[in-house]
Short mmCIF file of C-alpha atoms in Angstrom, two decimals:
data_model
loop_
_atom_site.label_atom_id
_atom_site.label_comp_id
_atom_site.label_asym_id
_atom_site.label_seq_id
_atom_site.Cartn_x
_atom_site.Cartn_y
_atom_site.Cartn_z
CA MET A 1 13.13 40.68 140.17
CA ALA A 2 11.02 37.39 138.86
CA LEU A 3 7.63 37.34 140.11
CA ASN A 4 8.80 33.63 142.07
CA ALA A 5 11.96 35.25 143.31
CA LYS A 6 9.35 38.86 144.70
CA TRP A 7 7.02 35.99 146.44
CA ASP A 8 9.99 34.12 148.25
CA GLU A 9 11.08 37.93 149.46
CA LEU A 10 8.20 39.05 150.47
CA PHE A 11 6.38 35.62 151.70
CA GLY A 12 9.02 33.09 152.69
CA GLY A 13 11.53 35.31 153.89
CA ASP A 14 13.73 32.16 155.47
CA GLY A 15 14.48 31.01 152.43
CA THR A 16 11.24 28.50 152.67
CA ALA A 17 9.25 28.81 149.93
CA ALA A 18 6.57 30.44 150.10
CA GLY A 19 2.92 28.75 149.71
CA MET A 20 -0.78 27.96 150.36
CA THR A 21 -2.74 25.89 152.11
CA LEU A 22 -6.58 25.35 152.31
CA ALA A 23 -7.85 26.79 155.88
CA SER A 24 -7.99 24.19 158.37
CA ALA A 25 -5.54 20.97 156.15
CA ASN A 26 -3.09 20.38 158.96
CA ALA A 27 -1.59 23.27 156.90
CA PRO A 28 2.60 23.14 159.03
CA ALA A 29 4.03 25.57 160.91
CA GLY A 30 6.13 28.55 158.52
CA PRO A 31 5.68 31.13 156.73
CA GLY A 32 2.47 31.17 154.19
CA GLY A 33 1.08 27.51 156.62
CA GLY A 34 -1.93 27.72 159.40
CA GLY A 35 0.61 25.49 161.74
CA ASP A 36 -1.88 24.25 164.12
CA GLY A 37 -4.26 23.13 161.03
CA GLY A 38 -6.80 26.42 161.27
CA GLY A 39 -9.46 26.91 164.17
CA PRO A 40 -12.93 26.16 164.06
CA ASP A 41 -13.74 30.42 163.21
CA LEU A 42 -14.67 28.94 159.07
CA LYS A 43 -16.56 25.95 159.90
CA ALA A 44 -19.76 26.44 158.80
CA ASP A 45 -21.66 25.32 161.72
CA GLN A 46 -25.64 24.79 161.33
CA GLY A 47 -26.93 25.84 164.22
CA PRO A 48 -27.37 29.74 164.39
CA TRP A 49 -29.31 29.62 160.61
CA THR A 50 -31.84 26.21 162.05
CA SER A 51 -31.87 29.26 165.22
CA SER A 52 -32.71 32.21 163.43
CA GLY A 53 -35.50 29.71 161.06
CA GLY A 54 -37.12 28.99 164.76
CA VAL A 55 -37.05 32.61 165.54
CA ALA A 56 -38.34 33.49 162.69
CA GLY A 57 -40.89 31.17 162.65
CA GLU A 58 -41.25 31.97 165.74
CA LEU A 59 -42.56 35.64 164.87
CA ARG A 60 -44.60 34.55 161.98
CA THR A 61 -47.26 32.82 165.26
CA THR A 62 -46.78 35.97 166.60
CA THR A 63 -47.35 38.41 163.91
CA ALA A 64 -50.71 36.26 162.72
CA THR A 65 -52.18 36.46 165.48
CA ALA A 66 -51.63 39.99 166.17
CA VAL A 67 -53.50 40.37 162.88
CA GLY A 68 -55.90 38.33 164.59
CA GLU A 69 -56.73 39.95 167.37
CA LEU A 70 -56.54 42.92 165.45
CA ALA A 71 -59.43 42.21 163.47
CA ALA A 72 -61.17 41.52 166.52
CA ALA A 73 -60.43 44.37 168.11
CA HIS A 74 -62.29 46.39 164.58
CA GLU A 75 -65.14 44.72 164.82
CA GLY A 76 -67.89 47.04 165.18
CA VAL A 77 -66.25 49.79 164.29
CA ALA A 78 -67.72 51.28 161.53
CA ALA A 79 -70.94 51.06 163.50
CA GLY A 80 -70.23 51.66 166.61
CA THR A 81 -68.30 55.27 165.11
CA GLU A 82 -71.00 56.01 161.98
CA GLY A 83 -71.46 59.45 161.36
CA PHE A 84 -68.58 60.56 162.69
CA GLY A 85 -65.44 62.40 160.30
CA SER A 86 -62.78 59.26 162.24
CA THR A 87 -64.70 56.55 161.53
CA ALA A 88 -62.78 56.66 157.46
CA THR A 89 -59.24 57.49 159.05
CA LEU A 90 -59.82 54.73 161.63
CA ASN A 91 -60.42 52.54 158.71
CA ALA A 92 -57.27 53.74 156.57
CA VAL A 93 -55.45 53.01 160.17
CA HIS A 94 -56.67 49.57 160.39
CA ASP A 95 -56.21 48.17 156.41
CA SER A 96 -52.85 49.85 156.74
CA TRP A 97 -51.85 47.81 160.11
CA LYS A 98 -53.10 44.61 158.60
CA THR A 99 -51.38 45.33 155.37
CA ARG A 100 -48.02 45.80 157.39
CA LEU A 101 -48.74 42.80 159.93
CA GLY A 102 -49.88 40.70 157.15
CA ALA A 103 -46.17 40.99 154.94
CA VAL A 104 -44.30 40.69 158.18
CA ARG A 105 -45.94 37.24 158.99
CA ASP A 106 -45.38 36.35 155.36
CA GLU A 107 -41.75 37.75 155.05
CA CYS A 108 -41.35 35.65 158.67
CA GLY A 109 -42.44 32.55 156.84
CA ARG A 110 -40.15 33.01 154.23
CA LEU A 111 -36.77 33.61 156.39
CA ALA A 112 -37.53 30.83 158.29
CA GLY A 113 -37.72 28.32 155.84
CA ALA A 114 -35.05 29.53 153.93
CA LEU A 115 -33.01 29.87 156.54
CA ARG A 116 -33.33 26.36 157.82
CA SER A 117 -32.69 24.95 154.94
CA ALA A 118 -29.45 27.13 154.72
CA GLY A 119 -28.03 25.51 157.82
CA LYS A 120 -29.23 21.83 156.71
CA ASP A 121 -27.10 23.22 153.13
CA PHE A 122 -23.94 24.54 156.08
CA GLY A 123 -24.35 21.15 157.53
CA GLU A 124 -24.27 18.88 154.99
CA ARG A 125 -21.48 20.70 152.83
CA GLU A 126 -19.47 20.75 156.93
CA THR A 127 -19.74 16.64 156.97
CA ASP A 128 -18.84 16.55 152.85
CA THR A 129 -15.92 18.40 153.43
CA THR A 130 -14.52 17.31 157.13
CA ARG A 131 -15.32 13.04 155.49
CA LYS A 132 -13.17 14.74 151.76
CA MET A 133 -10.56 16.13 153.67
CA THR A 134 -9.78 13.29 156.57
CA SER A 135 -9.79 10.79 153.79
CA ALA A 136 -8.04 12.76 151.63
CA THR A 137 -3.98 11.73 151.13
CA PRO A 138 -1.82 15.02 152.15
CA GLY A 139 -1.92 17.30 149.42
CA ARG A 140 -3.88 15.51 147.10
CA PRO A 141 -7.81 14.56 147.06
CA SER A 142 -8.45 11.34 147.55
CA SER A 143 -11.15 10.73 144.95
CA GLY A 144 -10.54 14.18 142.70
CA SER A 145 -13.66 15.14 142.31
CA TRP A 146 -13.36 18.18 144.52
#
């Protein structure tokens, strides 16, 4: 059996030609078509990305505050515990937490920018794709640029 005949048998079924369409491109109903043109589940919405970027930015601020509070709480520890065997351990714990919190703060700052940028990019691409899809002749792009 030829490939096209097999394809039609598997996906056409009722004698109609099997086809493929871009999701949400107002595909015809029936085998190979999306029927109602697809749903919003494939839409690249910028909202979640922008929101996540805001949360990461808030977490960066909170972590930066924690680093400051840790430093303030540790002031005078060396002088107040001089001669104790635990002084070196307290300093090591402080330095370890300062490094860890600093890394979290910096990563949250990096993520905040990256997530906001991704949201902006998704929003721009969604707008551009919608514009191109609505201005295209069915079956053909209007400008030939995609």
